Amino acid sequence: MVFWKKLFTANTENVATSEATEFNGEVLKLNGSATTAETEIVFSTDRDIDLYELEELCDLVGWARRPLRKVKKAIQHSFLVVSMWEIKGKRRRLIGFARATSDHAFNATIWDVVVDPRYQNRGLGKAMMKYTIQKLRSADISNITLFADPQVVDFYRRLGFMVDPEGIKGMFWYPD
Amino acid sequence: MVFWKKLFTANTENVATSEATEFNGEVLKLNGSATTAETEIVFSTDRDIDLYELEELCDLVGWARRPLRKVKKAIQHSFLVVSMWEIKGKRRRLIGFARATSDHAFNATIWDVVVDPRYQNRGLGKAMMKYTIQKLRSADISNITLFADPQVVDFYRRLGFMVDPEGIKGMFWYPD
Ligand SMILES: CC(C)(COP(=O)(O)OP(=O)(O)OC[C@H]1O[C@@H](n2cnc3c(N)ncnc32)[C@H](O)[C@@H]1OP(=O)(O)O)[C@@H](O)C(=O)NCCC(=O)NCCS
Ligand SMILES: CC(C)(COP(=O)(O)OP(=O)(O)OC[C@H]1O[C@@H](n2cnc3c(N)ncnc32)[C@H](O)[C@@H]1OP(=O)(O)O)[C@@H](O)C(=O)NCCC(=O)NCCS
């Protein structure tokens, strides 16, 4: 069973990256398995993410590098930005990320879902996606879509995503 | 052959709908076939669209009605809103529509593509999609996506859209 509780919005000291002194997030409890007294997994929708830390995370799963200027713009203009952190005492580490574009009304499209390989296969990707879906649902978005690489179709299927419902086809246009 | 020229940004008198006195758009020339001396087909990215007129257009192709409050919000928060108009003297009529969500950097997703049935099968849908793609490309978006109903997959294919490239699958999540 997975559940969240609201994290204290109090000041949490921040070591890992920037000069930020606040950290707003929600704590994940994974039946005690993923968390110990000193370690917590925390989700956040704060978009103030260190771009180098995010790039490192994407490097870990072998994604092609993208200009940070464009990544910054994409984060700014995403409707929802979800990050997953491991908090150990005063240290925090970015271990997961996802974001969604949206028209703020009917539909959202989820992009860039990633979990640090050292933290994969523990239910954290699933928990992060559930958190993402919950956030989109609470914004009254009913049509949540994504484009899944073939090797992760089943990961999303387990979360309730359907491939080509009623024959609707995902289509792509790339410049020549 | 289809080409556009920039429309005068001068005041064009506006009859059909609102009190707007300017109409910025681009004129479509369809080898003289769709346009006559008195009739022009014009594209616009202006998002000041009469919601009742848009609802009428969507009614014509049998789409389920949606709360206008939400349609308004979706238009506001779309990255690109394209409308197609028939201009006859002082009258203008909304005959086509499309919009796209985007992260303003990497990807865009096109939604709600519609052409008035009385104007279909004349190349206007294709011209409107080309205009939409051109606008997204000029904003440096390279990954243009959409979810096509089965009966229009070939319409998009002719425009260069590919189904499931490299096995990427469009997936949907709906609330229970
Ligand atoms: C896909 C990804 C986010 C999954 O994260 P994760 O933390 O390992 O996933 P979880 O441990 O929460 O797995 C949840 C469930 O999905 C299953 N699952 C995980 N990855 C899967 C995969 N690639 N294919 C099929 N099932 C998968 C798990 O077995 C688990 O099943 P269960 O609920 O029956 O126990 C992670 O593997 C990743 O970052 N991959 C690289 C980047 C990527 O490909 N992103 C997607 C781009 S579209
Ligand atoms: C889909 C739609 C926008 C096409 O508009 P249109 O103005 O009729 O299309 P065009 O005349 O520009 O057609 C361009 C080309 O696509 C072809 N085409 C048009 N509709 C097609 C369809 N449904 N299936 C296959 N090919 C189609 C035309 O034959 C033409 O081919 P050509 O370039 O070889 O001559 C219009 O039919 C429509 O509004 N449909 C209802 C709403 C809808 O289903 N929208 C899409 C939701 S995903």
Short mmCIF file of N, CA and C in Angstrom, two decimals, chain A residues 66-67 69-71 73-75 77-78 99 101-109 111-112 133 137 139-150 152-154 156-157 159-175, chain B residues 66-67 69-71 73-75 77-78 99 101-109 111-112 133 137 139-150 152-154 156-157 159-175:
data_model
loop_
_atom_site.label_atom_id
_atom_site.label_comp_id
_atom_site.label_asym_id
_atom_site.label_seq_id
_atom_site.Cartn_x
_atom_site.Cartn_y
_atom_site.Cartn_z
N ARG A 66 19.99 17.68 -23.97
CA ARG A 66 19.22 18.75 -24.59
C ARG A 66 19.72 20.08 -24.07
N PRO A 67 19.64 21.13 -24.89
CA PRO A 67 20.14 22.43 -24.43
C PRO A 67 19.40 22.85 -23.14
N ARG A 69 18.90 25.65 -21.86
CA ARG A 69 18.03 26.79 -22.10
C ARG A 69 16.63 26.34 -22.51
N LYS A 70 16.58 25.31 -23.36
CA LYS A 70 15.29 24.79 -23.80
C LYS A 70 14.62 23.97 -22.70
N VAL A 71 15.40 23.23 -21.95
CA VAL A 71 14.84 22.45 -20.84
C VAL A 71 14.18 23.41 -19.83
N LYS A 73 12.96 26.39 -20.44
CA LYS A 73 11.74 26.93 -21.03
C LYS A 73 10.61 25.89 -20.96
N ALA A 74 10.96 24.64 -21.24
CA ALA A 74 9.95 23.56 -21.22
C ALA A 74 9.37 23.40 -19.81
N ILE A 75 10.23 23.50 -18.81
CA ILE A 75 9.77 23.36 -17.42
C ILE A 75 8.86 24.52 -17.05
N HIS A 77 7.00 26.18 -18.97
CA HIS A 77 5.74 26.16 -19.70
C HIS A 77 5.02 24.83 -19.61
N SER A 78 5.51 23.95 -18.76
CA SER A 78 4.74 22.74 -18.49
C SER A 78 3.65 23.11 -17.49
N ARG A 99 6.85 15.47 -16.20
CA ARG A 99 6.16 16.74 -16.39
C ARG A 99 5.01 16.54 -17.36
N THR A 101 2.32 18.72 -20.20
CA THR A 101 1.75 19.90 -20.85
C THR A 101 0.22 19.77 -20.77
N SER A 102 -0.46 20.87 -20.90
CA SER A 102 -1.92 20.80 -20.76
C SER A 102 -2.57 22.07 -21.28
N ASP A 103 -3.85 21.97 -21.59
CA ASP A 103 -4.64 23.15 -21.90
C ASP A 103 -5.37 23.66 -20.65
N HIS A 104 -5.05 23.10 -19.51
CA HIS A 104 -5.61 23.51 -18.20
C HIS A 104 -7.11 23.20 -18.08
N ALA A 105 -7.65 22.49 -19.04
CA ALA A 105 -9.11 22.29 -19.03
C ALA A 105 -9.50 20.85 -19.33
N PHE A 106 -9.08 20.34 -20.48
CA PHE A 106 -9.54 19.02 -20.91
C PHE A 106 -8.45 17.95 -20.85
N ASN A 107 -7.29 18.28 -21.37
CA ASN A 107 -6.30 17.22 -21.55
C ASN A 107 -4.93 17.61 -21.02
N ALA A 108 -4.18 16.57 -20.70
CA ALA A 108 -2.78 16.75 -20.32
C ALA A 108 -1.98 15.64 -20.99
N THR A 109 -0.74 15.94 -21.32
CA THR A 109 0.15 14.96 -21.92
C THR A 109 1.42 14.89 -21.08
N TRP A 111 5.24 13.87 -20.19
CA TRP A 111 6.52 13.73 -20.89
C TRP A 111 7.64 13.49 -19.88
N ASP A 112 8.73 12.94 -20.39
CA ASP A 112 9.99 12.88 -19.62
C ASP A 112 9.84 12.18 -18.27
N ILE A 133 -0.85 11.68 -11.69
CA ILE A 133 -2.25 11.53 -12.09
C ILE A 133 -3.16 12.23 -11.08
N ARG A 137 -5.75 15.12 -11.92
CA ARG A 137 -7.17 14.91 -11.63
C ARG A 137 -7.69 16.02 -10.72
N ALA A 139 -6.81 18.93 -10.73
CA ALA A 139 -6.96 20.14 -11.56
C ALA A 139 -8.09 19.94 -12.58
N ASP A 140 -8.87 18.87 -12.38
CA ASP A 140 -10.06 18.63 -13.21
C ASP A 140 -9.74 18.26 -14.66
N ILE A 141 -8.56 17.73 -14.87
CA ILE A 141 -8.17 17.23 -16.21
C ILE A 141 -8.66 15.79 -16.30
N SER A 142 -9.43 15.47 -17.33
CA SER A 142 -9.96 14.10 -17.39
C SER A 142 -9.30 13.25 -18.47
N ASN A 143 -8.65 13.87 -19.41
CA ASN A 143 -8.03 13.13 -20.50
C ASN A 143 -6.51 13.21 -20.36
N ILE A 144 -5.93 12.17 -19.76
CA ILE A 144 -4.48 12.16 -19.53
C ILE A 144 -3.84 11.24 -20.57
N THR A 145 -2.90 11.79 -21.31
CA THR A 145 -2.30 11.05 -22.42
C THR A 145 -0.78 11.01 -22.28
N LEU A 146 -0.17 10.13 -23.02
CA LEU A 146 1.30 10.10 -23.11
C LEU A 146 1.71 9.28 -24.32
N PHE A 147 2.96 9.38 -24.67
CA PHE A 147 3.54 8.57 -25.74
C PHE A 147 4.60 7.69 -25.11
N ALA A 148 4.35 6.37 -25.12
CA ALA A 148 5.22 5.45 -24.40
C ALA A 148 6.20 4.76 -25.34
N ASP A 149 7.46 4.76 -24.95
CA ASP A 149 8.43 3.92 -25.66
C ASP A 149 7.98 2.46 -25.51
N PRO A 150 8.27 1.64 -26.53
CA PRO A 150 7.75 0.27 -26.53
C PRO A 150 8.07 -0.50 -25.24
N VAL A 152 8.25 0.41 -22.26
CA VAL A 152 7.59 0.83 -21.01
C VAL A 152 6.06 0.86 -21.14
N VAL A 153 5.55 0.35 -22.25
CA VAL A 153 4.09 0.31 -22.44
C VAL A 153 3.43 -0.43 -21.28
N ASP A 154 4.03 -1.53 -20.86
CA ASP A 154 3.41 -2.32 -19.79
C ASP A 154 3.48 -1.63 -18.43
N TYR A 156 3.07 1.54 -18.02
CA TYR A 156 1.92 2.46 -18.01
C TYR A 156 0.60 1.70 -17.98
N ARG A 157 0.56 0.53 -18.64
CA ARG A 157 -0.66 -0.26 -18.66
C ARG A 157 -1.07 -0.64 -17.24
N LEU A 159 -0.71 1.00 -14.73
CA LEU A 159 -1.23 2.20 -14.06
C LEU A 159 -2.61 2.59 -14.59
N GLY A 160 -3.12 1.80 -15.54
CA GLY A 160 -4.46 2.08 -16.06
C GLY A 160 -4.48 2.80 -17.40
N PHE A 161 -3.30 3.06 -17.96
CA PHE A 161 -3.26 3.68 -19.29
C PHE A 161 -3.61 2.63 -20.35
N MET A 162 -4.34 3.05 -21.37
CA MET A 162 -4.73 2.14 -22.44
C MET A 162 -4.05 2.53 -23.74
N VAL A 163 -3.66 1.53 -24.52
CA VAL A 163 -3.08 1.77 -25.84
C VAL A 163 -4.21 1.93 -26.86
N ASP A 164 -4.16 2.98 -27.65
CA ASP A 164 -5.08 3.17 -28.78
C ASP A 164 -6.56 2.89 -28.45
N PRO A 165 -7.11 3.47 -27.39
CA PRO A 165 -8.51 3.18 -27.09
C PRO A 165 -9.41 3.59 -28.25
N GLU A 166 -10.34 2.77 -28.58
CA GLU A 166 -11.25 3.01 -29.72
C GLU A 166 -10.50 3.33 -31.02
N GLY A 167 -9.33 2.74 -31.13
CA GLY A 167 -8.58 2.90 -32.38
C GLY A 167 -7.89 4.24 -32.56
N ILE A 168 -7.92 5.08 -31.53
CA ILE A 168 -7.22 6.37 -31.63
C ILE A 168 -5.71 6.11 -31.70
N LYS A 169 -5.06 6.75 -32.67
CA LYS A 169 -3.64 6.49 -32.90
C LYS A 169 -2.78 7.69 -32.56
N GLY A 170 -1.72 7.42 -31.82
CA GLY A 170 -0.72 8.45 -31.59
C GLY A 170 0.07 8.68 -32.87
N MET A 171 0.20 9.94 -33.27
CA MET A 171 0.93 10.24 -34.52
C MET A 171 1.97 11.33 -34.28
N PHE A 172 3.06 11.24 -35.03
CA PHE A 172 4.20 12.16 -34.87
C PHE A 172 4.58 12.77 -36.20
N TRP A 173 4.94 14.01 -36.15
CA TRP A 173 5.49 14.70 -37.31
C TRP A 173 6.86 15.25 -36.92
N TYR A 174 7.86 14.90 -37.69
CA TYR A 174 9.20 15.43 -37.46
C TYR A 174 9.64 16.22 -38.68
N PRO A 175 10.46 17.23 -38.49
CA PRO A 175 10.99 17.94 -39.66
C PRO A 175 11.89 16.98 -40.44
N ARG B 66 -19.26 20.84 -25.01
CA ARG B 66 -18.40 20.99 -23.84
C ARG B 66 -18.72 22.32 -23.19
N PRO B 67 -18.57 22.40 -21.87
CA PRO B 67 -18.89 23.66 -21.20
C PRO B 67 -18.05 24.80 -21.79
N ARG B 69 -17.17 27.56 -20.62
CA ARG B 69 -16.19 28.04 -19.65
C ARG B 69 -14.88 27.27 -19.77
N LYS B 70 -14.99 25.96 -19.98
CA LYS B 70 -13.79 25.14 -20.13
C LYS B 70 -13.15 25.34 -21.51
N VAL B 71 -13.98 25.49 -22.52
CA VAL B 71 -13.45 25.73 -23.87
C VAL B 71 -12.64 27.03 -23.86
N LYS B 73 -11.12 28.42 -21.33
CA LYS B 73 -9.87 28.20 -20.59
C LYS B 73 -8.86 27.44 -21.46
N ALA B 74 -9.36 26.44 -22.17
CA ALA B 74 -8.48 25.63 -23.04
C ALA B 74 -7.87 26.49 -24.14
N ILE B 75 -8.66 27.40 -24.68
CA ILE B 75 -8.14 28.28 -25.75
C ILE B 75 -7.09 29.22 -25.18
N HIS B 77 -5.14 28.71 -22.75
CA HIS B 77 -3.93 28.00 -22.34
C HIS B 77 -3.36 27.10 -23.43
N SER B 78 -3.90 27.19 -24.62
CA SER B 78 -3.27 26.50 -25.73
C SER B 78 -2.10 27.36 -26.19
N ARG B 99 -6.08 23.58 -32.54
CA ARG B 99 -5.26 24.21 -31.51
C ARG B 99 -4.18 23.23 -31.06
N THR B 101 -1.41 22.30 -27.68
CA THR B 101 -0.74 22.53 -26.40
C THR B 101 0.76 22.32 -26.63
N SER B 102 1.56 22.89 -25.77
CA SER B 102 3.00 22.78 -25.97
C SER B 102 3.76 23.16 -24.72
N ASP B 103 5.01 22.71 -24.66
CA ASP B 103 5.92 23.18 -23.61
C ASP B 103 6.76 24.36 -24.11
N HIS B 104 6.43 24.88 -25.28
CA HIS B 104 7.10 26.04 -25.88
C HIS B 104 8.55 25.76 -26.27
N ALA B 105 8.97 24.52 -26.18
CA ALA B 105 10.39 24.22 -26.40
C ALA B 105 10.60 22.99 -27.27
N PHE B 106 10.07 21.87 -26.86
CA PHE B 106 10.35 20.62 -27.57
C PHE B 106 9.15 20.07 -28.33
N ASN B 107 8.02 20.04 -27.69
CA ASN B 107 6.91 19.32 -28.31
C ASN B 107 5.62 20.12 -28.31
N ALA B 108 4.75 19.75 -29.25
CA ALA B 108 3.40 20.31 -29.30
C ALA B 108 2.45 19.17 -29.62
N THR B 109 1.24 19.27 -29.12
CA THR B 109 0.22 18.27 -29.40
C THR B 109 -1.00 19.00 -29.95
N TRP B 111 -4.86 19.40 -31.11
CA TRP B 111 -6.18 18.94 -30.68
C TRP B 111 -7.27 19.65 -31.48
N ASP B 112 -8.45 19.03 -31.49
CA ASP B 112 -9.66 19.70 -31.99
C ASP B 112 -9.54 20.22 -33.42
N ILE B 133 1.35 23.53 -38.76
CA ILE B 133 2.71 22.98 -38.67
C ILE B 133 3.74 24.07 -38.88
N ARG B 137 6.60 25.09 -36.30
CA ARG B 137 8.00 25.01 -36.72
C ARG B 137 8.69 26.36 -36.54
N ALA B 139 8.14 28.38 -34.35
CA ALA B 139 8.39 28.55 -32.91
C ALA B 139 9.43 27.55 -32.42
N ASP B 140 10.09 26.87 -33.39
CA ASP B 140 11.20 25.99 -33.07
C ASP B 140 10.77 24.70 -32.34
N ILE B 141 9.52 24.31 -32.53
CA ILE B 141 9.02 23.05 -31.99
C ILE B 141 9.33 21.96 -33.02
N SER B 142 10.00 20.91 -32.59
CA SER B 142 10.37 19.90 -33.59
C SER B 142 9.56 18.61 -33.46
N ASN B 143 8.94 18.40 -32.33
CA ASN B 143 8.19 17.17 -32.12
C ASN B 143 6.70 17.50 -32.08
N ILE B 144 6.03 17.32 -33.23
CA ILE B 144 4.61 17.65 -33.31
C ILE B 144 3.81 16.35 -33.25
N THR B 145 2.90 16.27 -32.31
CA THR B 145 2.17 15.02 -32.08
C THR B 145 0.67 15.29 -32.11
N LEU B 146 -0.08 14.21 -32.24
CA LEU B 146 -1.53 14.30 -32.12
C LEU B 146 -2.10 12.90 -31.90
N PHE B 147 -3.35 12.85 -31.53
CA PHE B 147 -4.05 11.58 -31.37
C PHE B 147 -5.19 11.58 -32.39
N ALA B 148 -5.07 10.68 -33.37
CA ALA B 148 -6.01 10.70 -34.50
C ALA B 148 -7.11 9.67 -34.32
N ASP B 149 -8.35 10.08 -34.53
CA ASP B 149 -9.44 9.11 -34.62
C ASP B 149 -9.16 8.20 -35.81
N PRO B 150 -9.59 6.93 -35.71
CA PRO B 150 -9.22 5.96 -36.76
C PRO B 150 -9.57 6.44 -38.18
N VAL B 152 -9.50 9.28 -39.51
CA VAL B 152 -8.72 10.40 -40.06
C VAL B 152 -7.21 10.16 -40.05
N VAL B 153 -6.82 8.93 -39.69
CA VAL B 153 -5.39 8.61 -39.66
C VAL B 153 -4.76 8.89 -41.02
N ASP B 154 -5.46 8.54 -42.10
CA ASP B 154 -4.88 8.73 -43.43
C ASP B 154 -4.81 10.20 -43.84
N TYR B 156 -4.00 12.56 -41.79
CA TYR B 156 -2.76 13.04 -41.18
C TYR B 156 -1.53 12.41 -41.83
N ARG B 157 -1.66 11.16 -42.24
CA ARG B 157 -0.54 10.47 -42.88
C ARG B 157 -0.11 11.22 -44.14
N LEU B 159 -0.15 14.20 -44.58
CA LEU B 159 0.53 15.43 -44.17
C LEU B 159 1.92 15.14 -43.60
N GLY B 160 2.30 13.88 -43.57
CA GLY B 160 3.63 13.53 -43.08
C GLY B 160 3.65 13.01 -41.65
N PHE B 161 2.48 12.89 -41.02
CA PHE B 161 2.45 12.33 -39.67
C PHE B 161 2.62 10.81 -39.75
N MET B 162 3.35 10.26 -38.78
CA MET B 162 3.58 8.81 -38.75
C MET B 162 2.88 8.19 -37.55
N VAL B 163 2.34 7.00 -37.76
CA VAL B 163 1.72 6.24 -36.66
C VAL B 163 2.81 5.47 -35.92
N ASP B 164 2.84 5.59 -34.60
CA ASP B 164 3.73 4.77 -33.76
C ASP B 164 5.17 4.66 -34.26
N PRO B 165 5.84 5.77 -34.56
CA PRO B 165 7.22 5.64 -35.06
C PRO B 165 8.10 4.95 -34.02
N GLU B 166 8.91 4.04 -34.45
CA GLU B 166 9.79 3.27 -33.55
C GLU B 166 9.01 2.60 -32.41
N GLY B 167 7.77 2.27 -32.70
CA GLY B 167 6.99 1.54 -31.70
C GLY B 167 6.44 2.37 -30.55
N ILE B 168 6.61 3.69 -30.63
CA ILE B 168 6.06 4.56 -29.58
C ILE B 168 4.54 4.50 -29.64
N LYS B 169 3.91 4.28 -28.49
CA LYS B 169 2.46 4.10 -28.47
C LYS B 169 1.75 5.25 -27.77
N GLY B 170 0.71 5.74 -28.42
CA GLY B 170 -0.15 6.71 -27.76
C GLY B 170 -0.98 6.00 -26.68
N MET B 171 -0.98 6.56 -25.47
CA MET B 171 -1.74 5.93 -24.38
C MET B 171 -2.64 6.95 -23.68
N PHE B 172 -3.76 6.45 -23.18
CA PHE B 172 -4.78 7.31 -22.55
C PHE B 172 -5.16 6.77 -21.19
N TRP B 173 -5.37 7.67 -20.29
CA TRP B 173 -5.89 7.33 -18.97
C TRP B 173 -7.16 8.15 -18.76
N TYR B 174 -8.24 7.45 -18.45
CA TYR B 174 -9.50 8.14 -18.15
C TYR B 174 -9.90 7.82 -16.72
N PRO B 175 -10.59 8.72 -16.06
CA PRO B 175 -11.10 8.40 -14.73
C PRO B 175 -12.15 7.29 -14.85
#
